[in-house]
Tab-separated table of C-alpha atoms and ligand atoms in Angstrom:
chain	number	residue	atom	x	y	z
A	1	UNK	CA	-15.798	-14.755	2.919
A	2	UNK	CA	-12.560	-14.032	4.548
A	3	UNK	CA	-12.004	-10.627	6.231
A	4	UNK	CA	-10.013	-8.454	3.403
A	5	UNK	CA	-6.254	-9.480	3.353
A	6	UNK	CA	-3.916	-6.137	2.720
A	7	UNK	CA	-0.322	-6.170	3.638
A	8	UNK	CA	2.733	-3.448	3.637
A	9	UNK	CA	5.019	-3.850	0.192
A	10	UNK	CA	7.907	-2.547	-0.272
A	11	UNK	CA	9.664	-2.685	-4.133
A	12	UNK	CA	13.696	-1.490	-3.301
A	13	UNK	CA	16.389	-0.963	-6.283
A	14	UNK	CA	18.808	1.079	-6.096
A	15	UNK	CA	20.990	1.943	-9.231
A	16	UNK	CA	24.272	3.219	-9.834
A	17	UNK	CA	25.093	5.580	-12.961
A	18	UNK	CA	28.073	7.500	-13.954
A	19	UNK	CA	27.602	10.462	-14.489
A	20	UNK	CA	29.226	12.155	-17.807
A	21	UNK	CA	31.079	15.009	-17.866
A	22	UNK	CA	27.890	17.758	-17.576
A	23	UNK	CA	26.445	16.223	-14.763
A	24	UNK	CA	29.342	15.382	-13.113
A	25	UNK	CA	30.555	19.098	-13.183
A	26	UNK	CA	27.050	20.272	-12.018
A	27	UNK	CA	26.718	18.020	-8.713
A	28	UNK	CA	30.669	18.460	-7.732
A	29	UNK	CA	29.687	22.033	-8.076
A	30	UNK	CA	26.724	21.332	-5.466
A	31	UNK	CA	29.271	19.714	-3.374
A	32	UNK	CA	31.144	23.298	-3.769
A	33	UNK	CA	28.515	25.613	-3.078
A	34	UNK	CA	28.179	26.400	-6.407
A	35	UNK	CA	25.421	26.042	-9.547
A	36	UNK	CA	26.292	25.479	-12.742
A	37	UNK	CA	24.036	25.478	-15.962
A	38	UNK	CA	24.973	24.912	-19.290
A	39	UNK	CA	24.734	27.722	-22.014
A	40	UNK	CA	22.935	26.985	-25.663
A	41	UNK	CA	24.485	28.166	-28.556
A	42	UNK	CA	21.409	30.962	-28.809
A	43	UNK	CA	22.651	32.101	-25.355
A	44	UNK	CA	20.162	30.165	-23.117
A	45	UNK	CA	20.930	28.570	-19.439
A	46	UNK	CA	19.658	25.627	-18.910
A	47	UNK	CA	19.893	24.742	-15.269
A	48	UNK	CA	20.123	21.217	-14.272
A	49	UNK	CA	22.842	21.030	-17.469
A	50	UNK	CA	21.977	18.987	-20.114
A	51	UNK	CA	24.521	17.590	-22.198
A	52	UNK	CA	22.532	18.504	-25.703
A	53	UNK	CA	20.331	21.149	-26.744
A	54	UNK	CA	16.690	19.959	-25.908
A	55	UNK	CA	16.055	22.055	-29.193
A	56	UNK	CA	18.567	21.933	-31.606
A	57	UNK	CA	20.523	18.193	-30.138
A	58	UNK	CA	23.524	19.879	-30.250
A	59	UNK	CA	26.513	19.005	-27.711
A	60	UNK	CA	26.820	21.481	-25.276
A	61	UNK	CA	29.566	22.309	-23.240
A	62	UNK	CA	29.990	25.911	-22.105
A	63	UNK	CA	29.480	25.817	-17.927
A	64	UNK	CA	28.236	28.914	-16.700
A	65	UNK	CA	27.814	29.812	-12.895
A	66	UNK	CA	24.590	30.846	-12.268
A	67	UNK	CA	23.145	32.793	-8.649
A	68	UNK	CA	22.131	30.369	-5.770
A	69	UNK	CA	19.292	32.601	-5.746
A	70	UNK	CA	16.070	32.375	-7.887
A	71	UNK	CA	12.414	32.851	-8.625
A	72	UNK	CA	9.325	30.464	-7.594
A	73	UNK	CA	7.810	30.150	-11.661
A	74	UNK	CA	5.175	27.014	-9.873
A	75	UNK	CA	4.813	25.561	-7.212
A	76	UNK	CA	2.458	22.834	-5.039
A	77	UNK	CA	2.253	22.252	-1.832
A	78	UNK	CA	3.323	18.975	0.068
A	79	UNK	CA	1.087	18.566	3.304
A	80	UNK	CA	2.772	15.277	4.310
A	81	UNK	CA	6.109	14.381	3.113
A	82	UNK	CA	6.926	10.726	3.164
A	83	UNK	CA	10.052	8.919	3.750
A	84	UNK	CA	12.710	10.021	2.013
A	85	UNK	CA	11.608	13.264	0.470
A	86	UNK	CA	14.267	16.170	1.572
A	87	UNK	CA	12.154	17.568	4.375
A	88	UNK	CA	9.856	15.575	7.192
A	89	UNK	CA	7.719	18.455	7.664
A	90	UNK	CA	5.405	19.805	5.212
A	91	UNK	CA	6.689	21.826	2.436
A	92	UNK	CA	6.204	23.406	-1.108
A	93	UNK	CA	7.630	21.419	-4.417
A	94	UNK	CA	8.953	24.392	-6.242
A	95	UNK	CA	10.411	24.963	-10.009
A	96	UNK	CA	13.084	27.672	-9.126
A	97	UNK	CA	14.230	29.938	-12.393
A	98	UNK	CA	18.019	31.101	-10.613
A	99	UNK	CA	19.220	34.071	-11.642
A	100	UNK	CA	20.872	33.978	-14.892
A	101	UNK	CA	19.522	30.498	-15.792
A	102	UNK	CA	16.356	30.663	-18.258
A	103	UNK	CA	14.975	27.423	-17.358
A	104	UNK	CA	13.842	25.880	-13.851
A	105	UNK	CA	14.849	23.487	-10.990
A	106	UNK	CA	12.194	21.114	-8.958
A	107	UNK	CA	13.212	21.176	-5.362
A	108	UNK	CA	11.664	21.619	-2.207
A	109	UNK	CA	10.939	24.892	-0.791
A	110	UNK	CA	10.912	25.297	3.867
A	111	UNK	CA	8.017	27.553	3.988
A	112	UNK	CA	5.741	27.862	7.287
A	113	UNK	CA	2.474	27.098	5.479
A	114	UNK	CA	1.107	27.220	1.831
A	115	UNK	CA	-0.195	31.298	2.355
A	116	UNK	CA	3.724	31.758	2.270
A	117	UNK	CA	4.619	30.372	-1.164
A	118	UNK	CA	3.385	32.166	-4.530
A	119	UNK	CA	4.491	32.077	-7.810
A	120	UNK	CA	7.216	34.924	-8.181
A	121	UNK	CA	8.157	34.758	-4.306
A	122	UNK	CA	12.176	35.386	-4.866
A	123	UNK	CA	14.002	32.289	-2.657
A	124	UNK	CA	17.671	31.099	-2.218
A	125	UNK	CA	19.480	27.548	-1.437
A	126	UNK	CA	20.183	26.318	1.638
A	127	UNK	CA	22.941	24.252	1.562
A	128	UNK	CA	23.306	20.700	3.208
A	129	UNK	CA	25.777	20.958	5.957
A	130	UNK	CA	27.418	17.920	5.063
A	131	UNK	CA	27.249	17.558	0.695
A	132	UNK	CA	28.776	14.861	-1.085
A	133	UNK	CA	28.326	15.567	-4.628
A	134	UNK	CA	24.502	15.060	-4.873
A	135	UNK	CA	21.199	17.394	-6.397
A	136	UNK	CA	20.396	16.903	-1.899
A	137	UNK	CA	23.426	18.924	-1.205
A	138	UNK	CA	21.024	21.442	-2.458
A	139	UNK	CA	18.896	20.483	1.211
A	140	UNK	CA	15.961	22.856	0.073
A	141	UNK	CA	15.547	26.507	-0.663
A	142	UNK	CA	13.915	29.219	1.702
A	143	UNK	CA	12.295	32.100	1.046
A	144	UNK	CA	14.702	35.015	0.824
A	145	UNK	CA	14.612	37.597	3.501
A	146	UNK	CA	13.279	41.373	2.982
A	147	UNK	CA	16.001	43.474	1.656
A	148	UNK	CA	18.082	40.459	0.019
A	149	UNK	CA	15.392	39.454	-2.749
A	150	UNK	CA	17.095	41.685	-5.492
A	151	UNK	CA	18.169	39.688	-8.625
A	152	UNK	CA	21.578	38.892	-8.913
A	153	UNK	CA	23.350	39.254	-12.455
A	154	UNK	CA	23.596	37.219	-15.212
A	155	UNK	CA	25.484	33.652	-15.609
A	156	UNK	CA	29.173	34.300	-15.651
A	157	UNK	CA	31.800	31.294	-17.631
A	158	UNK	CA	32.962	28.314	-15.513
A	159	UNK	CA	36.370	27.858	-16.195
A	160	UNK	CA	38.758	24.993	-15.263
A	161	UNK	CA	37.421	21.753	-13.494
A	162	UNK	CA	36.524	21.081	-9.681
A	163	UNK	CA	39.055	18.866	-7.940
A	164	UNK	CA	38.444	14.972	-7.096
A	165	UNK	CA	35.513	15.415	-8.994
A	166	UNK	CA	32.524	12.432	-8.406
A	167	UNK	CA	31.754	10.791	-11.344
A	168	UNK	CA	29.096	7.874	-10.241
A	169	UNK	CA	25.330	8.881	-8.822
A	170	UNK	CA	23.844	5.703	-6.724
A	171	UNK	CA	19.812	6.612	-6.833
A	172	UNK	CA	17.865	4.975	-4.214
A	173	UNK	CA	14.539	3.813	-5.612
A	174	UNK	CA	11.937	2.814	-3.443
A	175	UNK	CA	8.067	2.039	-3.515
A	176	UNK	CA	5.948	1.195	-0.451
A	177	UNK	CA	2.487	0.234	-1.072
A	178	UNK	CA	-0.461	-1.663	0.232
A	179	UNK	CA	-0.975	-5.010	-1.209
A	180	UNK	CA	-4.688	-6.490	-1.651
A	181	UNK	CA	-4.944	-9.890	-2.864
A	182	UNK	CA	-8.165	-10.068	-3.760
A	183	UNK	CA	-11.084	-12.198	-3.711
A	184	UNK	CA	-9.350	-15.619	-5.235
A	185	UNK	CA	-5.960	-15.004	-3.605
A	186	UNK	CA	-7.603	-14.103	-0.273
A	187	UNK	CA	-9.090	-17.138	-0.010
A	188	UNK	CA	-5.869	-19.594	-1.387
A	189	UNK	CA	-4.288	-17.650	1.342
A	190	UNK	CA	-6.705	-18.401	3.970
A	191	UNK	CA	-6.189	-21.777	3.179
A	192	UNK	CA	-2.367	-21.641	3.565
A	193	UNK	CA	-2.739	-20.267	7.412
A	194	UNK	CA	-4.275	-23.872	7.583
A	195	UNK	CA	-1.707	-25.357	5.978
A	196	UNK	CA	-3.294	-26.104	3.012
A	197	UNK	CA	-2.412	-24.951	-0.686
A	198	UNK	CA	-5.991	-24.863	-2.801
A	199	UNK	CA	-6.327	-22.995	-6.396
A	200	UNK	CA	-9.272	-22.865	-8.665
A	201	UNK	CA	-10.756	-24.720	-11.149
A	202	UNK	CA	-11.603	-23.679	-14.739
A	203	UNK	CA	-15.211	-24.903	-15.824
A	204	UNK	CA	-14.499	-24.319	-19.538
A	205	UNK	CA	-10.642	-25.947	-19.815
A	206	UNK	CA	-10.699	-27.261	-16.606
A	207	UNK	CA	-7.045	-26.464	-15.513
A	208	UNK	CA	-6.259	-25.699	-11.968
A	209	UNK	CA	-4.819	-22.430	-11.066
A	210	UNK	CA	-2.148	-22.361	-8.601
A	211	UNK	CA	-2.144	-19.749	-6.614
A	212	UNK	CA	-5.633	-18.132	-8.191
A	213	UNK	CA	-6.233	-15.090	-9.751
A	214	UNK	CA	-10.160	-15.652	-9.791
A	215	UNK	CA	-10.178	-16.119	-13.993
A	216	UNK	CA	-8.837	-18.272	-16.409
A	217	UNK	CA	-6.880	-16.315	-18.747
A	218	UNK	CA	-7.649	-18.396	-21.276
A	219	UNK	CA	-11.300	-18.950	-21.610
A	220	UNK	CA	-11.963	-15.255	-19.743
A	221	UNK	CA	-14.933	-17.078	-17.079
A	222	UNK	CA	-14.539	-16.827	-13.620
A	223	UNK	CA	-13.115	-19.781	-11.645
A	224	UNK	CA	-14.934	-20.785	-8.954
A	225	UNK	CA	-14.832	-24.350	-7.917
A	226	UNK	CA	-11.982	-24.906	-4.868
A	227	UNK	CA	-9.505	-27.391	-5.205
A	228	UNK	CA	-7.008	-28.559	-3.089
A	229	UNK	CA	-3.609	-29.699	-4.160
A	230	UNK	CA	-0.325	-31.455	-3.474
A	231	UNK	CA	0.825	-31.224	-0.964
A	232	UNK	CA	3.539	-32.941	-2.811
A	233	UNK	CA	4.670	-31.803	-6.505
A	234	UNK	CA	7.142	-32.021	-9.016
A	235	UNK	CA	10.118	-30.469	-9.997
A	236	UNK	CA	9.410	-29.118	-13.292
A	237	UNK	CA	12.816	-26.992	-13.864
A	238	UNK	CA	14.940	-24.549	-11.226
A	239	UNK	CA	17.755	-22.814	-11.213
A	240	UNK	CA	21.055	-22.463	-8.705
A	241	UNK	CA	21.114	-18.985	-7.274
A	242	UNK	CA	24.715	-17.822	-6.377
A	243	UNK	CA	24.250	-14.122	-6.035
A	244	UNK	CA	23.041	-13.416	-2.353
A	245	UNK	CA	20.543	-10.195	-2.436
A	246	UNK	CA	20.726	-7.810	0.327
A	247	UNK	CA	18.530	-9.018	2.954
A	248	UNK	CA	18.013	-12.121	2.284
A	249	UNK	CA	18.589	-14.382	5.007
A	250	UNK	CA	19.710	-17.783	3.808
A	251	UNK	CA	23.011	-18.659	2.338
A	252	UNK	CA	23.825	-18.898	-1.148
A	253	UNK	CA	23.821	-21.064	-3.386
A	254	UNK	CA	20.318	-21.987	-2.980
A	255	UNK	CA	17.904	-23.405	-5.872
A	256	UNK	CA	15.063	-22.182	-6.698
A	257	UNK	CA	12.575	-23.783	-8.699
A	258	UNK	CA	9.220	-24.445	-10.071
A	259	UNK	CA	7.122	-27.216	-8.778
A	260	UNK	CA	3.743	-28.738	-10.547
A	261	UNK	CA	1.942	-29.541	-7.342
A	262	UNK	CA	-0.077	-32.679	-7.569
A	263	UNK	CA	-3.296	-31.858	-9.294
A	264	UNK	CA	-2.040	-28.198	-10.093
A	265	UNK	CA	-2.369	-27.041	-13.942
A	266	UNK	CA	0.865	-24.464	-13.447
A	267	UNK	CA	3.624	-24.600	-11.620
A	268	UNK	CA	4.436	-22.367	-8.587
A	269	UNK	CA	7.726	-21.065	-7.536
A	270	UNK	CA	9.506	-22.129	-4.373
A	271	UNK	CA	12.991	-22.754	-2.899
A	272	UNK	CA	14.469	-26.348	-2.731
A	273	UNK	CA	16.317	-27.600	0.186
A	274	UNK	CA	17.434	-30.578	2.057
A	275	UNK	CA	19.514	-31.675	-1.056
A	276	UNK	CA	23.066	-30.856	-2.500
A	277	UNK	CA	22.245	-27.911	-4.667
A	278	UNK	CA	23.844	-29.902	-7.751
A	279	UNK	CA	21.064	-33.519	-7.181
A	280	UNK	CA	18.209	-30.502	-7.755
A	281	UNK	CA	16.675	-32.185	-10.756
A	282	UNK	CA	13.912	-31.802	-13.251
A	283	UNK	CA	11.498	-34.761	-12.056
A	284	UNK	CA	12.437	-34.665	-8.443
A	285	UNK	CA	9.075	-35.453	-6.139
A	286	UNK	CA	8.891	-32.676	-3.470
A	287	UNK	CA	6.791	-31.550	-0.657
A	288	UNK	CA	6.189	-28.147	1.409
A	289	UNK	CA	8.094	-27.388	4.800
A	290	UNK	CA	6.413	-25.240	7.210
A	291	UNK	CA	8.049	-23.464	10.086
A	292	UNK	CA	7.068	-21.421	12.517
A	293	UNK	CA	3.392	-19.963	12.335
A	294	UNK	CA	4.745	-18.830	8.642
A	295	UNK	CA	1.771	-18.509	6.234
A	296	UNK	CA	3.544	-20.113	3.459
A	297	UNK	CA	5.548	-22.895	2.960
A	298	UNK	CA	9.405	-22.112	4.071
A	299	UNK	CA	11.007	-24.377	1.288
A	300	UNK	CA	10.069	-27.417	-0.294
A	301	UNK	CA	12.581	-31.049	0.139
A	302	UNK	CA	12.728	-34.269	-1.909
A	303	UNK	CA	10.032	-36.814	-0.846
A	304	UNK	CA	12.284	-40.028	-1.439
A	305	UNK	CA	10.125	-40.856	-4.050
A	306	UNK	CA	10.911	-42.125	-7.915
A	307	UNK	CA	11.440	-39.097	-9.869
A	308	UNK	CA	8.392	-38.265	-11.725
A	309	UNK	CA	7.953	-39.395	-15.464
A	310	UNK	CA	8.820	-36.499	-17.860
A	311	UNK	CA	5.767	-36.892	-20.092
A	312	UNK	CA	3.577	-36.203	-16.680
A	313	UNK	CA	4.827	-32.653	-16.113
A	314	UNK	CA	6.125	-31.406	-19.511
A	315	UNK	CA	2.639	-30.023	-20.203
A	316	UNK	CA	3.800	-28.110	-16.978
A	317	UNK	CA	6.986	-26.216	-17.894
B	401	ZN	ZN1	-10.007	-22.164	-18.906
Protein backbone atom coordinates (compact mmCIF):
# COMPACT_ATOMS: atom_id res chain seq x y z
CA UNK A 1 0.00 0.00 0.00
CA UNK A 2 0.79 3.57 -0.56
CA UNK A 3 1.57 5.83 2.44
CA UNK A 4 -1.98 7.69 3.21
CA UNK A 5 -2.53 10.60 0.66
CA UNK A 6 -4.29 13.80 2.58
CA UNK A 7 -4.09 17.20 1.10
CA UNK A 8 -5.25 20.96 2.22
CA UNK A 9 -8.90 21.92 0.49
CA UNK A 10 -10.17 24.85 0.35
CA UNK A 11 -14.18 25.33 -0.97
CA UNK A 12 -14.40 29.58 -1.54
CA UNK A 13 -17.88 31.38 -2.57
CA UNK A 14 -18.60 34.36 -1.76
CA UNK A 15 -22.20 35.80 -2.29
CA UNK A 16 -23.68 39.04 -2.63
CA UNK A 17 -27.33 39.86 -1.22
CA UNK A 18 -29.26 42.98 -0.90
CA UNK A 19 -30.32 43.59 1.89
CA UNK A 20 -34.17 44.81 2.33
CA UNK A 21 -35.19 47.55 4.08
CA UNK A 22 -34.89 45.88 7.94
CA UNK A 23 -31.59 44.74 7.52
CA UNK A 24 -30.38 47.40 5.70
CA UNK A 25 -31.48 49.91 8.50
CA UNK A 26 -29.95 47.58 11.19
CA UNK A 27 -26.23 47.27 9.70
CA UNK A 28 -26.14 51.19 8.50
CA UNK A 29 -27.05 51.63 12.09
CA UNK A 30 -23.83 49.43 13.03
CA UNK A 31 -21.96 51.59 10.73
CA UNK A 32 -23.47 54.54 13.08
CA UNK A 33 -22.80 53.31 16.37
CA UNK A 34 -26.09 52.44 16.84
CA UNK A 35 -28.50 49.05 17.34
CA UNK A 36 -31.61 48.76 16.10
CA UNK A 37 -34.27 45.92 16.70
CA UNK A 38 -37.51 45.66 15.41
CA UNK A 39 -40.68 45.83 17.72
CA UNK A 40 -43.67 43.00 17.41
CA UNK A 41 -46.99 44.07 17.47
CA UNK A 42 -47.25 42.38 21.27
CA UNK A 43 -44.42 44.83 22.15
CA UNK A 44 -41.39 42.46 21.75
CA UNK A 45 -37.67 43.48 20.41
CA UNK A 46 -36.29 41.35 18.38
CA UNK A 47 -32.66 42.16 17.91
CA UNK A 48 -30.99 41.25 14.76
CA UNK A 49 -34.53 42.74 13.06
CA UNK A 50 -36.46 40.48 11.30
CA UNK A 51 -38.65 41.63 8.72
CA UNK A 52 -41.82 39.32 9.99
CA UNK A 53 -42.97 38.13 13.19
CA UNK A 54 -41.22 34.68 13.78
CA UNK A 55 -44.70 34.07 15.56
CA UNK A 56 -47.46 35.61 14.09
CA UNK A 57 -45.62 36.26 10.07
CA UNK A 58 -46.66 39.54 10.27
CA UNK A 59 -44.61 42.50 8.49
CA UNK A 60 -42.86 44.37 10.86
CA UNK A 61 -41.61 47.65 10.65
CA UNK A 62 -41.38 49.73 13.82
CA UNK A 63 -37.26 50.34 14.43
CA UNK A 64 -36.51 50.78 17.88
CA UNK A 65 -32.97 51.75 19.31
CA UNK A 66 -31.98 49.48 21.69
CA UNK A 67 -28.65 49.91 24.47
CA UNK A 68 -25.19 48.83 23.07
CA UNK A 69 -25.10 47.20 26.29
CA UNK A 70 -26.49 43.71 27.23
CA UNK A 71 -26.61 40.47 29.15
CA UNK A 72 -24.52 37.09 28.46
CA UNK A 73 -28.06 34.56 28.36
CA UNK A 74 -25.18 31.48 26.90
CA UNK A 75 -22.25 31.29 26.06
CA UNK A 76 -19.14 28.71 24.88
CA UNK A 77 -15.90 29.15 24.81
CA UNK A 78 -13.58 29.31 21.63
CA UNK A 79 -9.97 28.02 22.60
CA UNK A 80 -8.62 28.49 19.05
CA UNK A 81 -10.21 30.77 16.67
CA UNK A 82 -9.53 30.07 13.05
CA UNK A 83 -9.18 32.28 10.16
CA UNK A 84 -11.58 34.60 9.80
CA UNK A 85 -13.55 34.49 13.00
CA UNK A 86 -13.62 38.26 14.58
CA UNK A 87 -10.83 37.68 17.07
CA UNK A 88 -7.27 35.61 16.59
CA UNK A 89 -7.03 34.97 20.15
CA UNK A 90 -9.23 32.82 22.07
CA UNK A 91 -12.56 34.01 23.01
CA UNK A 92 -16.20 33.27 24.23
CA UNK A 93 -19.22 32.89 21.45
CA UNK A 94 -21.86 34.74 23.34
CA UNK A 95 -25.86 35.26 22.79
CA UNK A 96 -26.11 38.91 24.16
CA UNK A 97 -29.94 39.95 25.32
CA UNK A 98 -29.20 44.21 24.94
CA UNK A 99 -31.05 46.16 26.96
CA UNK A 100 -34.46 46.73 25.79
CA UNK A 101 -34.32 43.95 23.16
CA UNK A 102 -36.12 40.57 24.39
CA UNK A 103 -34.30 38.32 22.18
CA UNK A 104 -30.39 37.64 21.69
CA UNK A 105 -27.33 38.34 19.44
CA UNK A 106 -24.37 35.60 18.70
CA UNK A 107 -21.13 37.47 18.72
CA UNK A 108 -17.91 37.10 20.15
CA UNK A 109 -17.12 38.12 23.55
CA UNK A 110 -12.73 39.47 24.46
CA UNK A 111 -12.55 37.83 27.74
CA UNK A 112 -9.02 36.81 29.38
CA UNK A 113 -9.97 33.15 29.89
CA UNK A 114 -13.23 31.04 30.17
CA UNK A 115 -13.36 31.62 34.44
CA UNK A 116 -14.28 35.24 33.16
CA UNK A 117 -17.45 34.58 31.14
CA UNK A 118 -20.82 33.31 32.89
CA UNK A 119 -24.15 33.39 31.96
CA UNK A 120 -25.64 36.81 33.29
CA UNK A 121 -22.07 38.60 33.18
CA UNK A 122 -23.50 42.24 31.95
CA UNK A 123 -21.07 43.22 28.64
CA UNK A 124 -21.09 46.11 26.05
CA UNK A 125 -19.93 46.52 22.18
CA UNK A 126 -16.85 47.47 21.13
CA UNK A 127 -17.00 49.07 18.08
CA UNK A 128 -14.74 48.44 14.93
CA UNK A 129 -12.63 51.44 14.42
CA UNK A 130 -13.14 51.47 10.89
CA UNK A 131 -17.22 50.03 10.13
CA UNK A 132 -18.64 49.86 6.86
CA UNK A 133 -22.10 48.80 7.28
CA UNK A 134 -21.50 45.17 8.44
CA UNK A 135 -22.83 42.77 11.78
CA UNK A 136 -18.26 43.05 12.20
CA UNK A 137 -18.61 46.69 12.79
CA UNK A 138 -19.89 45.23 15.93
CA UNK A 139 -15.77 43.94 16.41
CA UNK A 140 -16.81 41.98 19.67
CA UNK A 141 -18.21 42.85 23.03
CA UNK A 142 -16.22 43.09 26.43
CA UNK A 143 -17.16 42.61 29.63
CA UNK A 144 -18.45 45.82 31.18
CA UNK A 145 -16.42 47.45 33.84
CA UNK A 146 -17.47 47.61 37.73
CA UNK A 147 -19.71 50.49 38.29
CA UNK A 148 -21.03 50.71 34.51
CA UNK A 149 -22.95 47.22 34.45
CA UNK A 150 -26.38 48.88 35.40
CA UNK A 151 -29.16 48.22 32.79
CA UNK A 152 -29.92 50.85 30.58
CA UNK A 153 -33.72 51.62 29.73
CA UNK A 154 -35.98 50.32 27.49
CA UNK A 155 -35.95 50.49 23.44
CA UNK A 156 -36.83 53.98 22.42
CA UNK A 157 -38.58 54.61 18.37
CA UNK A 158 -36.14 55.02 15.45
CA UNK A 159 -37.34 57.67 13.49
CA UNK A 160 -36.29 58.91 10.01
CA UNK A 161 -33.65 56.92 7.88
CA UNK A 162 -29.68 56.87 8.11
CA UNK A 163 -28.02 58.69 5.23
CA UNK A 164 -26.26 56.85 2.11
CA UNK A 165 -27.62 53.94 3.55
CA UNK A 166 -25.85 50.29 2.23
CA UNK A 167 -28.16 48.20 0.76
CA UNK A 168 -25.98 45.01 -0.58
CA UNK A 169 -24.12 42.45 2.10
CA UNK A 170 -21.15 40.45 0.14
CA UNK A 171 -20.68 37.21 2.68
CA UNK A 172 -17.45 35.54 2.35
CA UNK A 173 -17.91 31.79 2.58
CA UNK A 174 -15.12 29.67 3.06
CA UNK A 175 -14.29 25.93 4.02
CA UNK A 176 -10.77 24.54 4.53
CA UNK A 177 -10.50 20.95 5.09
CA UNK A 178 -8.29 17.94 4.81
CA UNK A 179 -8.86 15.81 1.87
CA UNK A 180 -8.26 11.83 2.09
CA UNK A 181 -8.64 9.96 -0.98
CA UNK A 182 -8.85 6.82 0.14
CA UNK A 183 -7.80 3.42 -0.50
CA UNK A 184 -8.85 3.21 -4.48
CA UNK A 185 -8.07 6.87 -5.21
CA UNK A 186 -4.75 6.65 -3.31
CA UNK A 187 -3.57 4.22 -5.36
CA UNK A 188 -4.98 5.74 -9.10
CA UNK A 189 -3.08 8.61 -7.73
CA UNK A 190 0.06 6.87 -7.06
CA UNK A 191 -0.07 5.80 -10.39
CA UNK A 192 -0.46 9.33 -11.87
CA UNK A 193 3.00 10.55 -10.04
CA UNK A 194 4.23 7.83 -12.59
CA UNK A 195 2.52 9.09 -15.21
CA UNK A 196 0.14 6.62 -15.53
CA UNK A 197 -3.82 6.88 -15.31
CA UNK A 198 -5.18 3.20 -13.93
CA UNK A 199 -8.96 2.69 -12.52
CA UNK A 200 -10.60 -0.45 -11.40
CA UNK A 201 -12.30 -3.13 -12.70
CA UNK A 202 -15.81 -4.42 -11.82
CA UNK A 203 -15.90 -8.36 -11.48
CA UNK A 204 -19.72 -8.48 -11.69
CA UNK A 205 -20.37 -5.79 -14.84
CA UNK A 206 -17.00 -5.51 -15.63
CA UNK A 207 -16.82 -1.69 -16.36
CA UNK A 208 -13.73 0.24 -15.61
CA UNK A 209 -13.84 3.02 -13.20
CA UNK A 210 -12.00 6.05 -14.01
CA UNK A 211 -10.66 7.60 -11.44
CA UNK A 212 -11.85 4.74 -8.67
CA UNK A 213 -13.89 4.99 -5.87
CA UNK A 214 -13.06 1.29 -4.69
CA UNK A 215 -16.98 -0.01 -5.58
CA UNK A 216 -19.09 -0.30 -8.36
CA UNK A 217 -22.12 1.58 -7.72
CA UNK A 218 -23.95 -0.58 -9.54
CA UNK A 219 -23.46 -4.10 -8.50
CA UNK A 220 -22.34 -2.75 -4.70
CA UNK A 221 -18.83 -5.39 -4.74
CA UNK A 222 -15.64 -4.03 -4.29
CA UNK A 223 -13.39 -3.42 -7.32
CA UNK A 224 -10.25 -4.71 -7.13
CA UNK A 225 -8.51 -5.74 -10.25
CA UNK A 226 -6.01 -2.64 -11.62
CA UNK A 227 -6.28 -1.52 -14.95
CA UNK A 228 -4.47 0.78 -16.83
CA UNK A 229 -5.90 3.06 -19.44
CA UNK A 230 -5.49 5.45 -22.35
CA UNK A 231 -3.35 7.21 -22.35
CA UNK A 232 -5.27 8.45 -25.26
CA UNK A 233 -9.27 8.92 -25.16
CA UNK A 234 -12.10 10.36 -26.70
CA UNK A 235 -13.94 13.34 -26.71
CA UNK A 236 -17.25 12.38 -25.57
CA UNK A 237 -18.90 16.06 -25.20
CA UNK A 238 -17.30 19.58 -23.63
CA UNK A 239 -18.19 22.75 -23.28
CA UNK A 240 -16.49 26.46 -24.10
CA UNK A 241 -15.87 28.24 -20.85
CA UNK A 242 -15.95 32.11 -21.26
CA UNK A 243 -16.32 33.23 -17.71
CA UNK A 244 -12.71 33.41 -16.13
CA UNK A 245 -13.01 32.44 -12.18
CA UNK A 246 -10.91 34.26 -9.81
CA UNK A 247 -7.71 32.54 -9.64
CA UNK A 248 -7.59 30.70 -12.27
CA UNK A 249 -4.61 31.03 -14.24
CA UNK A 250 -5.24 30.38 -17.90
CA UNK A 251 -7.09 32.56 -20.27
CA UNK A 252 -10.54 32.27 -21.24
CA UNK A 253 -12.22 30.84 -23.43
CA UNK A 254 -10.96 27.49 -22.70
CA UNK A 255 -12.97 24.05 -23.26
CA UNK A 256 -13.49 21.80 -21.04
CA UNK A 257 -14.59 18.46 -21.63
CA UNK A 258 -15.12 14.88 -20.94
CA UNK A 259 -12.89 12.29 -22.37
CA UNK A 260 -13.62 8.25 -22.48
CA UNK A 261 -10.04 7.18 -22.05
CA UNK A 262 -9.20 4.12 -24.02
CA UNK A 263 -10.42 1.14 -22.09
CA UNK A 264 -12.20 3.47 -19.45
CA UNK A 265 -16.08 2.63 -18.71
CA UNK A 266 -16.77 6.62 -17.74
CA UNK A 267 -15.51 9.48 -18.84
CA UNK A 268 -13.24 11.86 -16.85
CA UNK A 269 -13.14 15.55 -16.98
CA UNK A 270 -10.22 17.53 -18.33
CA UNK A 271 -9.33 20.75 -20.22
CA UNK A 272 -8.68 20.69 -24.06
CA UNK A 273 -5.97 22.60 -25.64
CA UNK A 274 -3.75 22.91 -28.57
CA UNK A 275 -6.89 23.50 -30.81
CA UNK A 276 -9.13 26.58 -31.77
CA UNK A 277 -11.68 26.44 -29.03
CA UNK A 278 -14.51 26.26 -31.85
CA UNK A 279 -12.66 22.54 -33.83
CA UNK A 280 -13.32 21.05 -29.96
CA UNK A 281 -15.54 18.25 -31.15
CA UNK A 282 -17.49 15.31 -29.91
CA UNK A 283 -15.25 12.34 -31.38
CA UNK A 284 -11.99 14.15 -31.28
CA UNK A 285 -8.97 11.48 -30.28
CA UNK A 286 -6.98 13.10 -27.41
CA UNK A 287 -4.12 12.43 -25.17
CA UNK A 288 -2.76 13.77 -21.63
CA UNK A 289 -0.03 16.64 -21.38
CA UNK A 290 2.14 16.62 -18.46
CA UNK A 291 4.20 19.52 -17.25
CA UNK A 292 6.28 20.09 -14.71
CA UNK A 293 6.49 17.36 -11.85
CA UNK A 294 2.45 18.03 -11.84
CA UNK A 295 0.64 14.90 -10.55
CA UNK A 296 -2.01 15.11 -13.06
CA UNK A 297 -2.27 15.66 -16.48
CA UNK A 298 -2.11 19.66 -17.31
CA UNK A 299 -4.60 19.46 -20.34
CA UNK A 300 -5.28 17.03 -22.84
CA UNK A 301 -4.57 17.94 -27.13
CA UNK A 302 -5.87 16.28 -30.31
CA UNK A 303 -3.79 13.18 -31.30
CA UNK A 304 -4.10 13.76 -35.22
CA UNK A 305 -6.02 10.84 -35.33
CA UNK A 306 -9.60 10.03 -37.25
CA UNK A 307 -12.22 11.17 -34.99
CA UNK A 308 -13.60 8.31 -33.14
CA UNK A 309 -16.85 6.50 -34.39
CA UNK A 310 -19.93 7.77 -32.45
CA UNK A 311 -21.41 4.34 -31.74
CA UNK A 312 -17.87 3.57 -29.79
CA UNK A 313 -18.32 6.21 -27.09
CA UNK A 314 -22.09 6.95 -26.92
CA UNK A 315 -22.39 4.24 -24.26
CA UNK A 316 -19.93 6.86 -22.67
CA UNK A 317 -21.82 10.17 -22.46
ZN1 LIG B 1 -20.43 -3.51 -11.63
Amino acid sequence: MPDVLTAPLVVEFPFTRSLGPVLSAFLTGLRERVVLGIRTRDGRVLVPPAEYDPVTGEDLHALVRTAATGTVTTWAWNPAPRRGQPLATPFAWVLVRLDGADTALLHALDAPGPEAVRTGLRVRVRWAARRTGAITDIACFEPCPPGTDAPAGPAVPHDGVFPDPVTILTTPARLDYTYTPGRALGRHLAALADRRITGERCPSCHKVYVPPRGACPTCAVATGEQVEVGPRGTVTTFCVVNIKARNLTIDVPYVYAHIALDGAGLALHGRIAGIPCDQVRMGLRVEPVWTGDARHPDHYRPTGEPDAAYDTYKELL
